[in-house]
Coordinates of C-alpha atoms in Angstrom, one line a residue:
Chain Q
M7 CA 20.1 -5.9 22.2
D8 CA 16.3 -6.2 21.6
L9 CA 14.7 -2.9 22.1
W10 CA 11.3 -2.1 20.8
Y11 CA 9.1 1.3 21.0
T12 CA 5.2 -0.1 20.6
E13 CA 2.5 2.1 20.1
Y14 CA -1.0 0.8 20.9
H15 CA -3.3 1.5 18.1
T16 CA -6.5 0.6 20.1
E17 CA -6.1 -1.5 23.4
M18 CA -6.2 -4.8 20.9
V19 CA -3.7 -3.6 18.5
R20 CA 0.1 -2.7 18.8
F21 CA 2.6 -1.6 16.2
S22 CA 6.1 -1.9 16.9
I23 CA 9.6 -0.5 15.6
K24 CA 12.8 -2.0 16.7
I25 CA 14.9 0.8 17.9
D26 CA 19.2 0.9 18.0
K27 CA 19.2 3.3 20.8
Q28 CA 17.3 6.5 22.3
L29 CA 18.7 9.7 21.6
V30 CA 17.0 11.8 24.0
S31 CA 14.3 12.1 26.4
M32 CA 13.0 15.4 27.9
Q33 CA 10.1 16.5 30.1
S34 CA 8.9 19.9 28.9
E35 CA 6.3 22.0 30.6
F36 CA 3.7 20.5 28.2
Q37 CA 4.7 16.8 27.5
R38 CA 7.6 14.3 27.4
I39 CA 9.8 14.4 24.3
D40 CA 11.5 11.7 23.2
V41 CA 13.7 10.9 20.2
F42 CA 15.0 7.4 19.3
E43 CA 17.3 6.0 16.3
S44 CA 15.4 3.2 14.5
Y45 CA 16.4 0.7 12.2
E46 CA 13.7 0.7 9.4
F47 CA 12.5 4.4 10.0
G48 CA 15.6 6.4 10.7
R49 CA 15.0 8.7 13.6
I50 CA 11.4 8.8 15.2
L51 CA 10.1 11.9 17.3
V52 CA 7.4 10.4 20.2
L53 CA 5.6 13.1 22.2
D54 CA 3.9 12.0 25.4
G55 CA 4.4 8.2 24.1
Y56 CA 2.9 8.6 20.7
L57 CA 4.6 8.4 17.2
M58 CA 4.5 11.6 15.7
L59 CA 7.0 11.5 12.9
T60 CA 9.7 9.1 11.4
E61 CA 12.8 10.2 8.8
K62 CA 11.5 7.8 6.4
D63 CA 8.1 8.8 5.8
E64 CA 7.5 12.4 7.0
F65 CA 7.8 13.6 3.7
I66 CA 4.2 12.0 3.0
Y67 CA 2.4 14.2 6.1
H68 CA 4.2 17.4 5.3
E69 CA 4.1 17.5 1.5
M70 CA 0.0 16.5 1.8
I71 CA -0.4 19.1 4.4
V72 CA 1.1 22.1 2.3
H73 CA 0.8 21.3 -1.4
P74 CA -2.9 20.8 -1.8
P75 CA -3.7 24.5 -0.7
L76 CA -1.1 26.2 -2.4
A77 CA -2.0 24.1 -5.6
V78 CA -5.8 25.8 -5.3
N79 CA -4.5 29.3 -4.7
P80 CA -1.3 30.4 -6.1
K81 CA -2.1 34.1 -4.6
I82 CA -1.6 32.8 -1.1
K83 CA 1.1 35.1 0.3
K84 CA 0.6 34.9 4.2
V85 CA 0.5 31.9 6.3
L86 CA 0.0 31.1 9.6
V87 CA 0.9 27.5 11.1
I88 CA -0.4 26.1 14.2
G89 CA 1.9 23.4 16.1
A90 CA 4.4 22.2 13.6
G91 CA 7.3 22.2 16.2
D92 CA 9.2 19.9 14.2
G93 CA 9.9 22.0 11.3
G94 CA 8.5 20.0 8.4
T95 CA 5.5 21.7 7.5
I96 CA 7.6 25.2 7.2
R97 CA 10.3 23.1 5.2
E98 CA 7.5 22.5 2.6
L99 CA 6.4 25.6 2.6
T100 CA 9.5 27.9 2.3
R101 CA 10.1 26.5 -1.2
Y102 CA 7.6 28.8 -2.4
E103 CA 8.6 31.7 -3.3
S104 CA 5.4 33.4 -3.9
L105 CA 5.1 33.3 0.2
E106 CA 5.8 36.4 1.8
H107 CA 5.3 35.8 5.3
I108 CA 4.7 33.0 7.5
D109 CA 3.9 33.0 11.1
M110 CA 4.2 29.7 13.2
V111 CA 3.0 29.4 16.8
E112 CA 4.3 26.4 18.4
I113 CA 3.1 25.9 22.1
D114 CA 6.6 24.0 23.4
E115 CA 9.6 25.6 22.6
M116 CA 11.1 22.6 23.6
V117 CA 9.8 20.5 20.6
V118 CA 11.6 22.8 18.1
D119 CA 14.9 22.6 20.2
V120 CA 15.2 19.0 20.2
C121 CA 13.8 18.7 16.5
K122 CA 16.8 21.5 15.5
E123 CA 19.7 19.4 17.1
Y124 CA 18.1 15.7 16.4
L125 CA 16.2 16.0 13.2
P126 CA 18.0 18.8 11.2
H127 CA 16.5 17.8 7.9
I128 CA 13.1 18.3 9.1
S129 CA 13.8 21.6 10.7
C130 CA 16.0 23.3 8.2
R131 CA 13.9 25.9 7.2
L132 CA 13.0 27.5 10.3
K133 CA 15.5 30.2 10.0
D134 CA 14.3 31.7 6.5
P135 CA 13.4 35.2 6.9
R136 CA 10.0 34.9 5.9
V137 CA 9.2 32.7 9.4
N138 CA 8.2 34.1 12.4
I139 CA 8.2 31.7 15.4
Y140 CA 5.8 32.6 18.4
Y141 CA 6.3 30.2 21.4
E142 CA 2.3 30.7 22.4
D143 CA -0.8 28.7 22.6
G144 CA -2.5 28.9 19.3
L145 CA -5.9 29.1 20.7
K146 CA -5.0 32.2 22.4
F147 CA -2.9 33.9 19.3
V148 CA -5.7 33.2 16.5
R149 CA -8.2 34.8 18.7
T150 CA -6.6 38.0 17.9
K151 CA -6.5 38.0 14.5
Q152 CA -8.6 39.2 11.8
N153 CA -8.6 39.2 8.2
E154 CA -5.1 38.1 8.2
Y155 CA -4.1 34.9 6.7
D156 CA -4.6 33.4 3.5
L157 CA -4.0 30.1 4.7
I158 CA -3.9 28.7 8.1
I159 CA -2.1 25.0 8.8
V160 CA -3.4 23.2 11.9
D161 CA -0.4 20.6 12.2
S162 CA -1.2 19.5 15.6
T163 CA -0.9 16.4 17.7
D164 CA -4.0 14.4 18.8
P165 CA -7.2 15.8 20.4
F166 CA -6.1 15.3 24.2
G167 CA -3.1 16.6 25.7
P168 CA -1.6 20.0 24.7
G169 CA -3.6 19.8 21.3
E170 CA -7.1 19.2 22.6
G171 CA -7.8 22.9 22.1
L172 CA -7.2 22.7 18.3
F173 CA -10.2 20.7 17.7
T174 CA -12.7 23.1 19.2
K175 CA -15.6 24.8 17.8
E176 CA -14.4 28.4 19.5
F177 CA -10.9 27.5 17.8
Y178 CA -12.3 26.6 14.5
G179 CA -14.5 29.8 14.3
N180 CA -11.3 32.1 15.1
C181 CA -9.7 30.6 12.4
F182 CA -12.8 31.8 10.0
K183 CA -12.2 35.1 11.5
A184 CA -8.6 35.3 10.8
L185 CA -8.6 33.9 7.5
S186 CA -9.0 36.5 4.3
E187 CA -12.0 36.3 2.3
D188 CA -10.7 33.7 0.1
G189 CA -9.1 31.8 2.9
I190 CA -8.2 27.9 3.4
L191 CA -7.8 25.8 6.7
I192 CA -5.7 23.0 6.6
N193 CA -6.1 20.8 9.3
Q194 CA -4.8 17.1 10.6
H195 CA -8.2 15.5 10.5
E196 CA -7.2 12.0 12.3
S197 CA -8.2 8.4 10.9
P198 CA -11.1 7.1 10.0
Y199 CA -10.5 3.4 10.5
Y200 CA -10.5 2.2 14.4
P201 CA -13.5 3.3 16.3
R202 CA -11.9 5.9 18.7
D203 CA -10.0 7.8 15.8
A204 CA -13.0 8.2 13.6
Y205 CA -15.2 9.5 16.2
A206 CA -12.6 12.2 16.8
M207 CA -12.4 12.7 13.0
Q208 CA -16.3 13.0 13.2
R209 CA -16.1 15.8 15.9
A210 CA -13.4 17.5 14.1
H211 CA -15.2 17.6 10.8
Q212 CA -18.9 18.6 12.3
K213 CA -17.7 21.7 13.9
I214 CA -15.5 22.8 11.0
K215 CA -18.4 21.8 8.5
S216 CA -21.1 24.3 10.7
I217 CA -18.6 27.1 10.0
F218 CA -17.2 27.0 6.7
P219 CA -19.2 26.8 3.5
I220 CA -16.7 24.2 1.7
S221 CA -15.9 21.4 3.9
K222 CA -13.8 18.5 2.3
V223 CA -11.5 15.8 3.6
Y224 CA -8.6 14.0 1.6
Q225 CA -6.8 10.8 2.5
I226 CA -3.1 9.8 2.5
H227 CA -1.0 6.6 3.1
I228 CA 1.3 7.3 6.1
P229 CA 2.5 3.5 7.2
T230 CA 3.8 4.8 10.5
Y231 CA 0.3 6.2 11.5
S232 CA -2.4 4.2 13.1
S233 CA -4.2 2.1 10.6
G234 CA -1.9 3.8 8.1
H235 CA -5.0 5.7 6.8
W236 CA -4.8 8.9 7.5
L237 CA -7.0 12.2 6.7
F238 CA -6.6 15.9 6.2
G239 CA -9.4 18.4 6.4
F240 CA -9.6 21.3 3.4
A241 CA -12.0 23.8 4.5
S242 CA -12.4 27.2 2.6
K243 CA -14.2 30.3 2.2
K244 CA -14.2 30.1 -1.5
Y245 CA -12.2 27.3 -3.4
D246 CA -13.0 23.4 -3.8
P247 CA -10.2 21.9 -3.8
V248 CA -10.9 19.6 -6.7
T249 CA -12.3 21.7 -9.2
H250 CA -10.6 24.9 -8.4
I251 CA -6.8 23.4 -8.7
D252 CA -4.4 25.5 -10.8
Q253 CA -2.5 22.6 -12.4
D254 CA -0.5 24.1 -14.4
W255 CA 0.9 26.9 -12.3
W256 CA 1.5 24.3 -9.6
N257 CA 3.3 21.9 -12.4
G258 CA 5.4 24.9 -13.8
L259 CA 6.9 25.4 -10.8
G260 CA 8.9 22.8 -10.8
L261 CA 9.1 21.4 -7.3
K262 CA 10.5 17.9 -6.8
T263 CA 8.2 16.0 -4.6
K264 CA 8.1 12.5 -3.0
Y265 CA 4.4 11.9 -2.7
Y266 CA 2.5 14.9 -4.2
N267 CA 1.3 15.4 -7.6
T268 CA -1.5 17.4 -8.9
E269 CA -3.4 13.8 -9.9
I270 CA -3.0 12.5 -6.4
H271 CA -4.0 15.9 -5.2
Q272 CA -7.2 15.0 -7.0
G273 CA -7.4 11.0 -6.5
S274 CA -7.1 11.5 -2.6
F275 CA -10.3 13.9 -2.3
A276 CA -12.2 10.5 -3.5
L277 CA -13.0 8.5 -0.4
P278 CA -14.4 5.2 0.4
N279 CA -18.0 4.9 1.4
Y280 CA -17.6 4.1 4.8
V281 CA -15.7 6.8 5.4
K282 CA -18.1 9.2 3.6
E283 CA -20.7 7.9 5.4
L284 CA -19.0 8.6 8.6
L285 CA -18.4 12.2 7.7
A286 CA -21.9 12.5 6.4
N287 CA -22.9 11.4 9.8
A288 CA -20.8 13.7 11.8
Chain X
M27 CA -4.7 -14.0 28.9
D28 CA -2.8 -12.1 27.2
L29 CA -2.3 -13.9 23.8
W30 CA -1.1 -11.9 20.4
Y31 CA -0.8 -13.0 17.0
T32 CA 2.4 -11.0 15.4
E33 CA 3.2 -10.5 11.9
Y34 CA 6.8 -9.1 11.3
H35 CA 6.3 -6.6 8.3
T36 CA 10.0 -6.4 8.3
E37 CA 12.8 -7.9 10.7
M38 CA 12.6 -4.5 12.4
V39 CA 8.8 -3.8 12.5
R40 CA 6.5 -6.1 14.1
F41 CA 2.1 -5.6 13.6
S42 CA 0.4 -7.6 16.7
I43 CA -3.2 -8.4 17.3
K44 CA -4.9 -9.4 20.9
I45 CA -6.4 -13.2 20.3
D46 CA -9.2 -14.3 22.2
K47 CA -8.8 -17.9 21.1
Q48 CA -7.3 -20.0 18.6
L49 CA -10.3 -21.4 16.5
V50 CA -8.5 -24.1 14.2
S51 CA -5.0 -25.1 13.2
M52 CA -4.4 -27.3 10.3
Q53 CA -1.5 -28.2 7.9
S54 CA -2.4 -29.0 4.5
E55 CA -0.3 -30.3 1.6
F56 CA 0.7 -26.7 0.6
Q57 CA 0.6 -24.9 3.8
R58 CA -0.2 -24.1 7.5
I59 CA -3.6 -23.0 7.7
D60 CA -5.0 -20.8 11.0
V61 CA -8.2 -19.2 12.2
F62 CA -8.0 -17.0 15.3
E63 CA -10.7 -15.3 17.0
S64 CA -9.2 -11.5 17.4
Y65 CA -11.1 -8.6 20.0
E66 CA -10.8 -5.8 17.0
F67 CA -10.7 -7.4 13.7
G68 CA -13.1 -10.6 14.3
R69 CA -12.0 -13.6 12.8
I70 CA -8.6 -13.3 11.3
L71 CA -7.4 -16.2 8.7
V72 CA -3.3 -16.9 8.7
L73 CA -1.7 -18.8 6.1
D74 CA 1.9 -20.1 7.1
G75 CA 2.3 -17.1 9.7
Y76 CA 1.1 -14.5 7.3
L77 CA -2.0 -12.6 7.7
M78 CA -4.4 -13.0 4.8
L79 CA -7.8 -11.4 5.9
T80 CA -9.7 -10.4 8.7
E81 CA -13.7 -10.0 9.2
K82 CA -13.4 -6.2 10.1
D83 CA -11.6 -5.1 6.6
E84 CA -12.0 -8.0 4.2
F85 CA -14.3 -5.7 2.3
I86 CA -11.8 -3.6 1.2
Y87 CA -9.5 -5.9 -0.5
H88 CA -12.3 -7.7 -1.8
E89 CA -14.3 -4.8 -3.2
M90 CA -11.3 -3.4 -4.9
I91 CA -10.3 -6.3 -6.7
V92 CA -13.4 -7.1 -8.1
H93 CA -15.4 -3.9 -9.0
P94 CA -12.6 -1.7 -10.8
P95 CA -12.8 -4.2 -13.7
L96 CA -16.6 -4.8 -13.6
A97 CA -17.0 -1.1 -13.9
V98 CA -14.7 -0.5 -17.0
N99 CA -16.2 -3.5 -18.9
P100 CA -19.9 -3.9 -18.1
K101 CA -20.2 -6.9 -21.0
I102 CA -17.7 -9.2 -18.9
K103 CA -19.4 -12.7 -18.9
K104 CA -17.1 -15.3 -17.9
V105 CA -14.3 -15.0 -15.7
L106 CA -11.4 -16.9 -14.0
V107 CA -10.6 -16.4 -10.3
I108 CA -7.2 -17.7 -9.5
G109 CA -6.2 -18.4 -5.6
A110 CA -9.1 -16.8 -3.6
G111 CA -9.7 -19.9 -1.3
D112 CA -11.8 -17.7 1.1
G113 CA -14.4 -17.0 -1.1
G114 CA -14.5 -13.2 -0.7
T115 CA -13.9 -12.3 -4.4
I116 CA -16.4 -14.9 -5.6
R117 CA -18.9 -13.2 -3.2
E118 CA -18.7 -9.9 -4.7
L119 CA -18.4 -11.7 -8.4
T120 CA -21.7 -12.9 -7.9
R121 CA -23.4 -10.0 -7.0
Y122 CA -23.2 -9.1 -11.1
E123 CA -26.1 -10.7 -12.7
S124 CA -24.3 -10.2 -16.0
L125 CA -21.9 -12.8 -15.4
E126 CA -22.5 -16.1 -16.7
H127 CA -19.7 -18.6 -15.9
I128 CA -17.1 -18.4 -13.2
D129 CA -13.9 -20.7 -12.9
M130 CA -12.5 -20.7 -9.6
V131 CA -9.1 -22.4 -9.6
E132 CA -7.5 -22.9 -5.7
I133 CA -4.7 -25.3 -5.3
D134 CA -5.5 -25.8 -1.7
E135 CA -9.2 -27.4 -0.9
M136 CA -8.3 -27.4 3.0
V137 CA -8.1 -23.2 2.4
V138 CA -11.9 -23.5 1.2
D139 CA -13.0 -25.9 3.4
V140 CA -11.7 -24.4 6.6
C141 CA -13.0 -20.6 5.4
K142 CA -16.5 -22.4 4.8
E143 CA -16.7 -23.7 8.3
Y144 CA -15.2 -20.5 10.2
L145 CA -15.7 -17.6 7.7
P146 CA -19.1 -18.0 6.5
H147 CA -19.9 -14.4 5.8
I148 CA -17.0 -14.8 3.1
S149 CA -17.3 -18.0 1.7
C150 CA -21.1 -17.4 1.3
R151 CA -21.6 -17.7 -2.3
L152 CA -19.3 -20.7 -3.1
K153 CA -22.5 -22.7 -4.1
D154 CA -23.8 -20.0 -6.7
P155 CA -24.6 -22.3 -9.7
R156 CA -22.2 -20.2 -12.2
V157 CA -19.4 -20.8 -9.8
N158 CA -17.2 -23.9 -10.7
I159 CA -14.2 -24.8 -8.1
Y160 CA -11.2 -26.6 -9.6
Y161 CA -8.7 -27.6 -6.7
E162 CA -5.2 -27.7 -9.1
D163 CA -2.5 -25.3 -9.6
G164 CA -3.6 -21.9 -11.3
L165 CA -0.1 -21.8 -13.2
K166 CA -1.3 -25.3 -14.9
F167 CA -5.0 -24.7 -15.5
V168 CA -4.1 -21.5 -17.2
R169 CA -1.8 -23.2 -19.3
T170 CA -4.5 -25.1 -21.6
K171 CA -6.7 -22.0 -22.1
Q172 CA -7.2 -20.1 -25.3
N173 CA -9.2 -16.7 -25.5
E174 CA -11.3 -18.2 -23.2
Y175 CA -12.0 -15.3 -20.4
D176 CA -12.8 -11.7 -20.6
L177 CA -11.4 -11.4 -16.8
I178 CA -9.1 -13.2 -14.7
I179 CA -8.4 -11.8 -11.3
V180 CA -5.2 -13.6 -9.7
D181 CA -6.2 -13.5 -5.7
S182 CA -3.0 -15.1 -4.7
T183 CA -0.8 -15.1 -1.5
D184 CA 2.5 -13.5 -1.4
P185 CA 5.6 -14.4 -4.2
F186 CA 6.9 -16.9 -2.0
G187 CA 5.5 -20.4 -1.1
P188 CA 2.4 -21.8 -3.0
G189 CA 1.8 -18.4 -4.2
E190 CA 5.4 -18.2 -6.0
G191 CA 4.4 -19.4 -9.4
L192 CA 1.4 -17.0 -10.1
F193 CA 4.0 -14.2 -10.1
T194 CA 5.9 -15.4 -13.3
K195 CA 6.3 -14.4 -16.7
E196 CA 4.9 -17.6 -18.0
F197 CA 2.0 -17.0 -16.0
Y198 CA 1.2 -13.8 -16.9
G199 CA 2.0 -14.9 -20.5
N200 CA -0.7 -17.8 -20.2
C201 CA -3.1 -15.4 -19.0
F202 CA -2.8 -13.3 -22.0
K203 CA -3.2 -16.1 -24.0
A204 CA -6.2 -17.3 -21.8
L205 CA -7.8 -13.8 -22.5
S206 CA -10.8 -12.9 -25.0
E207 CA -9.1 -9.7 -27.3
D208 CA -10.5 -7.1 -24.7
G209 CA -9.5 -9.6 -21.7
I210 CA -8.5 -7.9 -18.3
L211 CA -6.0 -9.3 -15.8
I212 CA -6.2 -8.0 -12.3
N213 CA -3.6 -9.2 -9.8
Q214 CA -2.7 -8.6 -6.3
H215 CA 0.2 -6.5 -6.7
E216 CA 2.2 -6.1 -3.1
S217 CA 2.8 -2.8 -1.5
P218 CA 5.2 0.0 -2.3
Y219 CA 6.5 0.6 0.9
Y220 CA 8.7 -1.5 2.5
P221 CA 12.2 -2.6 0.2
R222 CA 11.0 -6.2 0.3
D223 CA 7.7 -5.7 -0.3
A224 CA 8.3 -2.7 -3.4
Y225 CA 10.9 -5.3 -4.6
A226 CA 8.3 -7.9 -5.2
M227 CA 6.2 -5.4 -6.6
Q228 CA 8.6 -4.3 -9.1
R229 CA 9.4 -7.6 -10.2
A230 CA 5.6 -8.2 -10.9
H231 CA 5.1 -5.4 -12.3
Q232 CA 7.9 -5.4 -14.8
K233 CA 6.9 -8.8 -16.5
I234 CA 3.1 -7.9 -16.8
K235 CA 4.3 -4.3 -18.6
S236 CA 5.8 -6.8 -21.1
I237 CA 3.2 -8.6 -21.9
F238 CA -0.1 -6.4 -21.5
P239 CA -0.3 -3.0 -23.6
I240 CA -2.1 -1.5 -21.0
S241 CA -0.6 -2.1 -17.4
K242 CA -1.6 0.5 -14.7
V243 CA -1.7 -0.1 -11.0
Y244 CA -3.8 1.3 -8.3
Q245 CA -3.9 1.8 -4.4
I246 CA -5.8 1.0 -1.5
H247 CA -5.7 1.5 2.0
I248 CA -5.7 -1.9 3.9
P249 CA -4.6 -1.1 7.7
T250 CA -4.1 -4.8 8.9
Y251 CA -1.6 -5.7 5.8
S252 CA 2.0 -4.8 5.6
S253 CA 2.5 -0.6 5.7
G254 CA -1.5 -0.3 5.0
H255 CA -0.6 0.9 1.3
W256 CA -1.6 -1.7 -0.9
L257 CA -1.8 -2.0 -4.7
F258 CA -3.3 -3.9 -7.8
G259 CA -2.4 -4.4 -10.9
F260 CA -5.0 -3.7 -13.7
A261 CA -3.5 -5.1 -17.3
S262 CA -5.6 -4.8 -20.3
K263 CA -5.8 -5.6 -24.0
K264 CA -7.5 -2.6 -24.8
Y265 CA -9.2 -0.6 -22.1
D266 CA -7.7 2.2 -20.0
P267 CA -9.4 1.8 -16.6
V268 CA -9.3 5.4 -15.8
T269 CA -10.7 6.9 -19.3
H270 CA -12.8 3.8 -20.0
I271 CA -15.1 3.2 -16.9
D272 CA -18.9 3.0 -17.5
Q273 CA -19.9 5.2 -14.6
D274 CA -23.4 5.0 -15.4
W275 CA -23.8 1.4 -15.8
W276 CA -22.2 0.8 -12.5
N277 CA -24.0 3.2 -10.4
G278 CA -26.9 2.2 -12.2
L279 CA -26.4 -1.3 -10.9
G280 CA -27.2 0.0 -7.1
L281 CA -24.8 -2.2 -5.9
K282 CA -24.1 -1.4 -2.2
T283 CA -20.3 -1.1 -1.2
K284 CA -18.6 0.0 1.8
Y285 CA -15.2 0.8 0.0
Y286 CA -15.9 1.1 -3.9
N287 CA -17.4 3.6 -5.5
T288 CA -16.6 5.3 -9.2
E289 CA -14.8 8.3 -7.9
I290 CA -12.0 6.2 -5.9
H291 CA -12.4 4.0 -8.7
Q292 CA -10.5 6.6 -10.6
G293 CA -8.9 8.0 -7.6
S294 CA -7.1 5.1 -6.6
F295 CA -5.1 5.1 -10.2
A296 CA -3.3 8.3 -9.1
L297 CA -0.3 7.1 -7.0
P298 CA 2.2 9.2 -5.2
N299 CA 5.6 10.1 -7.1
Y300 CA 7.7 7.6 -5.1
V301 CA 5.5 4.9 -6.1
K302 CA 5.4 6.1 -9.6
E303 CA 9.1 6.0 -9.9
L304 CA 9.6 2.4 -8.3
L305 CA 7.0 1.2 -11.1
A306 CA 9.1 3.2 -14.0
N307 CA 12.1 1.7 -12.9
A308 CA 10.7 -1.8 -12.5

């Protein structure tokens, strides 16, 4: 059997993963959902043909979308997560005893069901008593909230298809309103490398920058994503993510992580010149 | 025409680049040399089937192998470069007026000739009067040197084929001997991500660590290399690369760079936990 899953990073670049077998293929109201068993990366989740995560390296994405804001503000109690149907972001969040309440708003219940069945190591903490799952459109959910969350994490798909509304100025403005006076917004910020991705990144950044007084970007290595060079946005009403990190508190927690540590927290906000220029010209 | 160059990052993962046409294919005494015109990355250089560089992102590799040691020790005058037949490392080095003498030892003259003809933006500074090119085996060349260089850059291929000897303990020991009392050794250090690459990285690191009192590793994003997560080694007799950087001097030079800056210099030495563990267990 010679079966390969291929993602086109551009029309001229493709990345292929050898597959043992397909585990499931479903069509929800919103998107096509596939899970494959691969040789190199364990199971992989694919939405509308795009690779969302692999068992081998999902830890990188999920640690780096969760731990930086928590290390910056140990007083965070109430969190809103938008998207994140695979459960990886919730798994990392629930490691913090200090968190009291986590709302997760995922538009597609079928993604959650598929991940519970086929990716149990990732969706393992969705039953934590602090977690409330809403199967709704995050865009609409956040409109009704005011001064309610200390942290919002936008763990979305790309800015086309079901995730498109999560890259609009209206949405970021509603996030600002839904956040407390020292609130933080983390969002997946695309990649700076290929022009189409970089353009999406610039548009997202320009909108967030126009709303939040502090708007930084940090980078990570995710080998199975387009170009392997991925960015997250850190927007905040009050805290600078580099100078305000509470290293002693975070290290005192004793959380075992495979990617995140307080040095890479700070190092990841140092960006290559070409990325800085793209962001400055956004 | 539907022509693709494919590199297998592992037996189960492949990366493919759409090609307009092949520009040259030669067989030297040491290896097969190919240059292709690609749509996404401009021209690409391939040795023995492995992608060495692309016009689009070679700046990342070449800036990051050259500028960190120079920013750490502005007094560097005499440099030895091993490998580097494409000329990119020399191009970056010759931007420093402070350098007086650069020896480049490349085993394969045909690589240099091909790059001069097909990659002139990269090989453009090989005629700088401070540059002396030796078409010899770097392993043998360095054996005869003692206390002669302030900096050695090992810009080699992977640890198999012609580059194999440049990953041995004997070679690193001879580099130590060839360096002045505050000398620095930079080497391309493979990738931490796929097990085969990580094993090569561990072996190289273990050997360098046993010889140099300071042996650090820094990471960069090179999207066209296996996993996109690449490492360089910074070994030194005296200077710690993070605490000893001379930011004012380097920024005062006014060099325009597309990747390197003094913040990412420091940030790139902060490594993910899984990489730190691989290095600690090397």
